[in-house]
Structure formats: structure tokens, C-alpha cells
Short mmCIF file of C-alpha atoms in Angstrom, two decimals:
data_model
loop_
_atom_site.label_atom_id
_atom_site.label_comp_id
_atom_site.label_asym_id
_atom_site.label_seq_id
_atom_site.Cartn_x
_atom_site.Cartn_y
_atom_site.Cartn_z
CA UNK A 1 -19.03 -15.31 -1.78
CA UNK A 2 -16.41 -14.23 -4.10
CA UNK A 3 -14.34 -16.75 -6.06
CA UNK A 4 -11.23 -16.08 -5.40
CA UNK A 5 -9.41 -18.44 -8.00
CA UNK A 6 -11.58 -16.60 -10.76
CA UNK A 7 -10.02 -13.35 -9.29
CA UNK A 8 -6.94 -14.44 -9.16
CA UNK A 9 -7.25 -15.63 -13.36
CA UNK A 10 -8.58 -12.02 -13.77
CA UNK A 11 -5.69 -10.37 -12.43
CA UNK A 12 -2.97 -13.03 -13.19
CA UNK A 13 -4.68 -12.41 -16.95
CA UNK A 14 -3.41 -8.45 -16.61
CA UNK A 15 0.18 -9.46 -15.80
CA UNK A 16 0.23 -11.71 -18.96
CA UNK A 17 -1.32 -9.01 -21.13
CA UNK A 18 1.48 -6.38 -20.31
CA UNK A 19 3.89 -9.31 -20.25
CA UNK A 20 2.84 -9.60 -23.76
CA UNK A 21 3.41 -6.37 -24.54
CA UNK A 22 6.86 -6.78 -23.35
CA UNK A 23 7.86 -9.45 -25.36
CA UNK A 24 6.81 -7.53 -28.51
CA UNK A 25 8.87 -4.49 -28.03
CA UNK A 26 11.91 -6.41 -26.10
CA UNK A 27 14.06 -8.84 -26.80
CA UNK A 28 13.48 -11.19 -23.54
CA UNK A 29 15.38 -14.68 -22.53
CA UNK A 30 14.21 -16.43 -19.75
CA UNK A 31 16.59 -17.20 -17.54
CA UNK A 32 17.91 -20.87 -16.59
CA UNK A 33 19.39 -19.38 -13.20
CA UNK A 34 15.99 -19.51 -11.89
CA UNK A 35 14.62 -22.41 -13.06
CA UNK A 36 14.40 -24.27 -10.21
CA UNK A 37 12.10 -21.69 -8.92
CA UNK A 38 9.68 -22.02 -11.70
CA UNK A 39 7.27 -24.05 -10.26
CA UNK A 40 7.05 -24.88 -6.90
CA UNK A 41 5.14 -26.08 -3.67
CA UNK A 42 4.94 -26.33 -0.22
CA UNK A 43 4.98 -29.78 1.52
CA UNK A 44 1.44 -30.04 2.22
CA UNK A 45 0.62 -29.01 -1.65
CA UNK A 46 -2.04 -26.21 -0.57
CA UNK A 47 0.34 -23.29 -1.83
CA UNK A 48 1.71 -23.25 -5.39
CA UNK A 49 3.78 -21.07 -6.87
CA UNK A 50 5.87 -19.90 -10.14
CA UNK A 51 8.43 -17.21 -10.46
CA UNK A 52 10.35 -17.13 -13.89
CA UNK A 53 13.26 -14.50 -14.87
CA UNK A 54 14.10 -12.76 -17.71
CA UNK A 55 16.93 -10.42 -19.11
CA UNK A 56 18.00 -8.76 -22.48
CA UNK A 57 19.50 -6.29 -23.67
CA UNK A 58 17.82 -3.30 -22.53
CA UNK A 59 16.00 -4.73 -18.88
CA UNK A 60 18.71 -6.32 -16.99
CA UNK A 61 15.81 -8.24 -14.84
CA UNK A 62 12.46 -8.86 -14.90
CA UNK A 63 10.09 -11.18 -12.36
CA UNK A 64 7.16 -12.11 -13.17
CA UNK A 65 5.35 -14.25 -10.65
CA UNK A 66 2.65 -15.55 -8.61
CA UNK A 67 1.76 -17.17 -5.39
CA UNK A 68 -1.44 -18.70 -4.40
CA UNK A 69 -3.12 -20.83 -1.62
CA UNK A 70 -7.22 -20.94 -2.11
CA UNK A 71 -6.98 -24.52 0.06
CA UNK A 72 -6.74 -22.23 3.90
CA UNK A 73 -6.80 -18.75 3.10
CA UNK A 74 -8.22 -17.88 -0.12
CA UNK A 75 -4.56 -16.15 -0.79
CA UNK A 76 -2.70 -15.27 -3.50
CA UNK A 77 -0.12 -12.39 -4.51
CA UNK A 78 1.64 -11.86 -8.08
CA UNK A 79 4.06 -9.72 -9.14
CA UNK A 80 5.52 -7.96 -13.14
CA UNK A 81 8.91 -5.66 -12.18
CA UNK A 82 11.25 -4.57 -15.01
CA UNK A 83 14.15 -3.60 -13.91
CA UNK A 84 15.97 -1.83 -16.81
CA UNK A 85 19.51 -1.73 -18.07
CA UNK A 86 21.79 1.15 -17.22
CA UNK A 87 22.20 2.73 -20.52
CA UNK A 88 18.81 5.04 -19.72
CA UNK A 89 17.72 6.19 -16.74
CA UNK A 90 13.65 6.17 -16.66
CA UNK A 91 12.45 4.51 -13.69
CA UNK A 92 11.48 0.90 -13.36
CA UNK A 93 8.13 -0.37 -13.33
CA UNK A 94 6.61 -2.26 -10.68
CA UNK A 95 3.10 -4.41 -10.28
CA UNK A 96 2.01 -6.32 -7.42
CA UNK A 97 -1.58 -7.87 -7.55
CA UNK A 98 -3.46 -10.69 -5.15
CA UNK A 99 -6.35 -11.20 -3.09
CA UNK A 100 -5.48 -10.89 0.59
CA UNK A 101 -8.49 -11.87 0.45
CA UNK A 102 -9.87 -8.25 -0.67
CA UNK A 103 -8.03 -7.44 -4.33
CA UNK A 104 -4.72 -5.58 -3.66
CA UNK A 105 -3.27 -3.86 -6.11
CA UNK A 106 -0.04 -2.13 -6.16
CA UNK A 107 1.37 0.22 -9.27
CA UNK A 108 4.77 2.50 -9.03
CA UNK A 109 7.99 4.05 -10.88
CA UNK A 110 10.82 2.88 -8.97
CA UNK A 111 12.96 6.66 -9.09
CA UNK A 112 16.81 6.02 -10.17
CA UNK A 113 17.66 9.29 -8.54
CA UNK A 114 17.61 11.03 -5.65
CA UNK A 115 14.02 12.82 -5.83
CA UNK A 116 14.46 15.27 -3.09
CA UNK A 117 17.46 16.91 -5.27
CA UNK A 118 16.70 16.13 -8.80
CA UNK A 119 14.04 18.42 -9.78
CA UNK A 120 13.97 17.56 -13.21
CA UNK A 121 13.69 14.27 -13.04
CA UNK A 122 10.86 14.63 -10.47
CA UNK A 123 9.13 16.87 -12.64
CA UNK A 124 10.11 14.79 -15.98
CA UNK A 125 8.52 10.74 -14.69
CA UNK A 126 6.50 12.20 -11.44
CA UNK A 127 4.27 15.10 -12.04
CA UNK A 128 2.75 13.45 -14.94
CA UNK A 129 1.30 10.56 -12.59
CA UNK A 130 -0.30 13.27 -9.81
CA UNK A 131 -3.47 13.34 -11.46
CA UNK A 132 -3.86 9.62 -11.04
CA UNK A 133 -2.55 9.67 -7.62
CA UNK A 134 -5.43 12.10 -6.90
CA UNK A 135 -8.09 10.44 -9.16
CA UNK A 136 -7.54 7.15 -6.93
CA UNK A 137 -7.14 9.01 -3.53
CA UNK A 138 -10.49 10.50 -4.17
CA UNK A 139 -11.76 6.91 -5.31
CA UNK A 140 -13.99 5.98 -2.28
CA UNK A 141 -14.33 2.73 -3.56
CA UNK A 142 -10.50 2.15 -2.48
CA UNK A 143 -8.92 1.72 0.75
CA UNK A 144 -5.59 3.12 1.13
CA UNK A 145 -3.18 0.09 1.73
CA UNK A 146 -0.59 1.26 4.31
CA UNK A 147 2.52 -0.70 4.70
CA UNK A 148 3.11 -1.34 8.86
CA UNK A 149 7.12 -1.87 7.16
CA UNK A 150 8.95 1.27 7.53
CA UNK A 151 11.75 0.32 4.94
CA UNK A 152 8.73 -0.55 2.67
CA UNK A 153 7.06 2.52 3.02
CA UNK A 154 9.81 4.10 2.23
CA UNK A 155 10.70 2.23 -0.68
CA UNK A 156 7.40 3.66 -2.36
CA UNK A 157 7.14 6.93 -4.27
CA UNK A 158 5.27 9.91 -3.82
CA UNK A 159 3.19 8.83 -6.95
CA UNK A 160 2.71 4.78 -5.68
CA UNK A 161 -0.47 3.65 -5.94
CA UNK A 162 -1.18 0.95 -3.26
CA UNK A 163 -4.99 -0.31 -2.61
CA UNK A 164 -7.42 -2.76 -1.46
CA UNK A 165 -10.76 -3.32 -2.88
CA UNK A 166 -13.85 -5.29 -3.90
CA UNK A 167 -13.62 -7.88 -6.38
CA UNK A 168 -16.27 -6.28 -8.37
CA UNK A 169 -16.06 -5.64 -12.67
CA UNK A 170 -15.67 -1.84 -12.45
CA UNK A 171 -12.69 -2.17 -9.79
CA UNK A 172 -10.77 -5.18 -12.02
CA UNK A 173 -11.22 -2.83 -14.78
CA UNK A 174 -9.91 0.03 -13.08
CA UNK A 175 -7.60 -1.87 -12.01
CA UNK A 176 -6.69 -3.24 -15.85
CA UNK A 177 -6.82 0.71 -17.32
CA UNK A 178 -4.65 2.33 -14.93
CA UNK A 179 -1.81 -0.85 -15.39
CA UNK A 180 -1.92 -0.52 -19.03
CA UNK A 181 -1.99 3.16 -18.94
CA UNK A 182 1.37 3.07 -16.29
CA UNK A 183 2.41 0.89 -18.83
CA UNK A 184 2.07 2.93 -21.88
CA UNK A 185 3.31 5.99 -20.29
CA UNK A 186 6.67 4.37 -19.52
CA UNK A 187 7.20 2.56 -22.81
CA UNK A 188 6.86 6.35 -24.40
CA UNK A 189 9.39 7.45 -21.40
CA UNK A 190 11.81 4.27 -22.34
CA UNK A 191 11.61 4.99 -26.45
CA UNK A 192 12.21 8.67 -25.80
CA UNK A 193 15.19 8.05 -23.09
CA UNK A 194 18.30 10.10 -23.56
CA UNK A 195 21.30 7.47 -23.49
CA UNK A 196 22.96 7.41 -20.12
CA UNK A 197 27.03 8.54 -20.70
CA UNK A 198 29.12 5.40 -20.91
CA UNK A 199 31.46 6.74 -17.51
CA UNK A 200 28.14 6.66 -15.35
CA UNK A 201 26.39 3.72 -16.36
CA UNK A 202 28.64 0.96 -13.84
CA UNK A 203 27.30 3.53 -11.17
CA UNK A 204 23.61 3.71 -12.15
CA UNK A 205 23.88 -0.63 -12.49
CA UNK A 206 25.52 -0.43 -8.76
CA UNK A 207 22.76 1.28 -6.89
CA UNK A 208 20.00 -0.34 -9.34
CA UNK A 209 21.70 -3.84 -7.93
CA UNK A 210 21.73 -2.56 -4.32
CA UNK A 211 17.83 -1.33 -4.27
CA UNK A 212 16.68 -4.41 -6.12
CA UNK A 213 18.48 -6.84 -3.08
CA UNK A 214 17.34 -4.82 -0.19
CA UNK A 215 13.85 -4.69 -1.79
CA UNK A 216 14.31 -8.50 -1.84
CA UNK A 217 15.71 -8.73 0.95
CA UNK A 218 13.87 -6.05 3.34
CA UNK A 219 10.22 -7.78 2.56
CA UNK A 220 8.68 -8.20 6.15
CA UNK A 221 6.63 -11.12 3.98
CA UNK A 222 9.53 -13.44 3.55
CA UNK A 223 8.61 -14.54 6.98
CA UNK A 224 5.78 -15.68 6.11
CA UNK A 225 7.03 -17.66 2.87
CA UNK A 226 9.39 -19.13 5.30
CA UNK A 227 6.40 -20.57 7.40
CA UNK A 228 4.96 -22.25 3.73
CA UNK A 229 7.93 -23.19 1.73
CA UNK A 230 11.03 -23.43 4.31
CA UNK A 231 14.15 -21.52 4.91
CA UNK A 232 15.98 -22.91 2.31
CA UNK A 233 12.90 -22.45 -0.88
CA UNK A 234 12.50 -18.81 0.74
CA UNK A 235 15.92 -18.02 0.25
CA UNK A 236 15.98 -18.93 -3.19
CA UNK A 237 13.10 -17.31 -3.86
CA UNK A 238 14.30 -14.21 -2.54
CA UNK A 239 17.30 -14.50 -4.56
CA UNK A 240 15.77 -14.83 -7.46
CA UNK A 241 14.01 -11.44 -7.21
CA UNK A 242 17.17 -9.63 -7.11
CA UNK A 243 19.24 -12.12 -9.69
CA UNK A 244 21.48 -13.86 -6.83
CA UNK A 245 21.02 -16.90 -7.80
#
């Protein structure tokens, strides 16, 4: 049987590494708005959780969290998302590990545009990732992971890179190369970045804002936190996510 709570270690170790690697190219403050948030439980003890904030001057927000109960269901979920300033425009990055109780494992550029219509941009963060996107779609060691949310399906790009699969070495692995290389491919995007002109950036921030609450907001799981934590933790929690608190 596989131990979950030595999975979870694994992949909470990958969000650490990159977090790492964060810290050492960006100046990062955690963020007391939050802090009651940091730790945290639900009445019977069996899920614990931790989601701390951070902000600087280029990433306006950044989560980076987990959630865990090995007591019932052998659950857990964590989450890295940088959501950057508006004086570029490169995507934002998003990770979403956990054990549901198969490893889960979700990887994607959050687009700051309108796709359909900007063809450079498209071709400028998107192409680049297809050959991933096909390397992993051919994979048949992972399972597809198909949101039954509409809104969340539609929140994903045509590059997202959403599975389930074994717990064994070669998949964690996998799963550690292709973060660090999604990673290192937008750090080179970010460093390269043209600057944003100072009459669009309150526009850019706007819709950045708006995406990052309905995100929040729209998750079919808060439902379920609801059922562990309580209305009133939940709702914190989700405002956290999208710095409402």
C-alpha cells in the first residue's frame, strides 16, 4: 500500500524547492494579512492545513499551500501560484499537487491576454510548451484529469497539464523535471519581459485581480472545505487566495 504521507513529503518537497528558487531571484515578504490562515485545523484535528502569502515588488501575490487529511481519506492537495505585478505581462505560473489518493498533478501559464486574438503572445509563452503537452498526452502512464467544473475547465490553457498517476519514482520525478523545467522557462520569460507602458498597467492589475477572485471564488472544492473547516475558515481561506483579506 502506498504511503501517502511519504508522498505527500515528496511532492510538498518540490513546492519548497521552486519556492526556494523564488526567494533567491525575488524579493518576497510574507504577508501578515494572512496569518491567521497559516496554520490551521478542523474541529476533529484529522485535517491540517497551512496557507502563507507573499508579495514584492515584482509578484503582487503568491500562495503557497497545503492541505492534508491521511486520518479518513489518505488526502491531501498543495498549491505554488505567482501571480506577478503589472509592469510585465508574461503569464503567471500555477502548481497544484496532492494525492486524491492517486498523485495529481497540475502545471499551467495563466494567459494575461486574450489568446484567441493575440497571436503573438500565443505564439511567444504557448507554442514553446506544445511539445510537452504532447510528450505527456502520449505518456500512458498518465490519466488525463478532466475537470466535471465548466468555469474550471475553462480557466485552463490549451498548454495545461492536468494528471493523475501512480506514486511510483519515475512518475515523482517526472513530475519534479517538468515543474522545474515550467519553472525555468518562465523565469527566462520574466528576465527577458518587455516593461508593460505605465497608461496600461492599472488595466492589466484590474483583470489580473478579477481572474485571481473568480478562480478563488469559482472552485467547485470550496464545498468541500466548507464540510472540514466551516463556513466561516472556508471563507477566509478563499480570501486569502485572491488577497481579500
Amino acid at each position: 500500500m502506498v504511503d501517502s504521507k511519504d508522498v505527500f513529503e515528496q511532492l510538498w518537497a518540490i513546492t519548497c524547492e521552486l519556492k526556494q528558487k523564488l526567494e533567491t531571484r525575488f524579493d518576497l515578504h510574507l504577508q501578515a494579512s494572512t496569518k491567521d490562515v497559516n496554520e490551521y485545523q478542523s474541529q476533529d484535528g484529522n485535517a491540517q492545513g497551512s496557507l502563507k502569502t507573499f508579495s514584492g515588488k515584482e509578484i503582487d501575490w503568491l500562495v503557497h499551500s497545503y492541505l492534508h487529511n491521511f486520518n479518513q481519506a489518505n488526502f491531501s492537495a498543495m498549491r505554488l501560484t505567482i501571480w506577478l505585478n503589472s509592469h510585465i505581462q508574461v503569464p503567471h505560473l500555477a502548481f497544484e499537487f496532492g494525492t486524491i489518493p492517486h498523485v495529481f498533478f497540475y502545471m499551467d501559464y495563466i494567459p494575461r491576454t486574450d489568446l484567441y486574438t493575440d497571436l503573438e503572445y500565443f505564439k511567444r509563452y504557448y507554442e514553446p510548451v506544445n511539445q510537452t503537452f504532447l510528450k505527456l498526452q502520449a505518456d500512458t502512464d498518465l490519466k488525463l484529469f478532466t475537470s466535471k467544473s465548466v468555469y474550471i475547465r475553462s480557466f485552463q490553457s490549451p498548454v495545461s497539464l492536468c494528471y493523475t498517476c501512480d506514486a511510483s519514482e519515475n512518475r515523482l520525478d517526472l513530475i519534479r523535471t517538468i515543474a522545474n523545467e515550467m519553472f525555468e522557462r518562465w523565469l527566462k520569460w520574466v528576465d527577458e519581459a518587455a516593461a508593460v507602458p505605465e497608461n496600461l498597467r492599472s488595466q492589466l492589475a484590474q483583470r489580473d485581480l478579477l481572474i485571481r477572485r473568480s478562480s478563488a471564488e469559482g472552485d467547485p472544492d470550496n464545498q468541500l472545505a466548507v464540510n472540514m473547516f466551516g463556513a466561516e475558515l472556508t471563507q477566509k481561506l478563499v480570501k486569502a487566495l485572491w488577497s481579500g483579506l
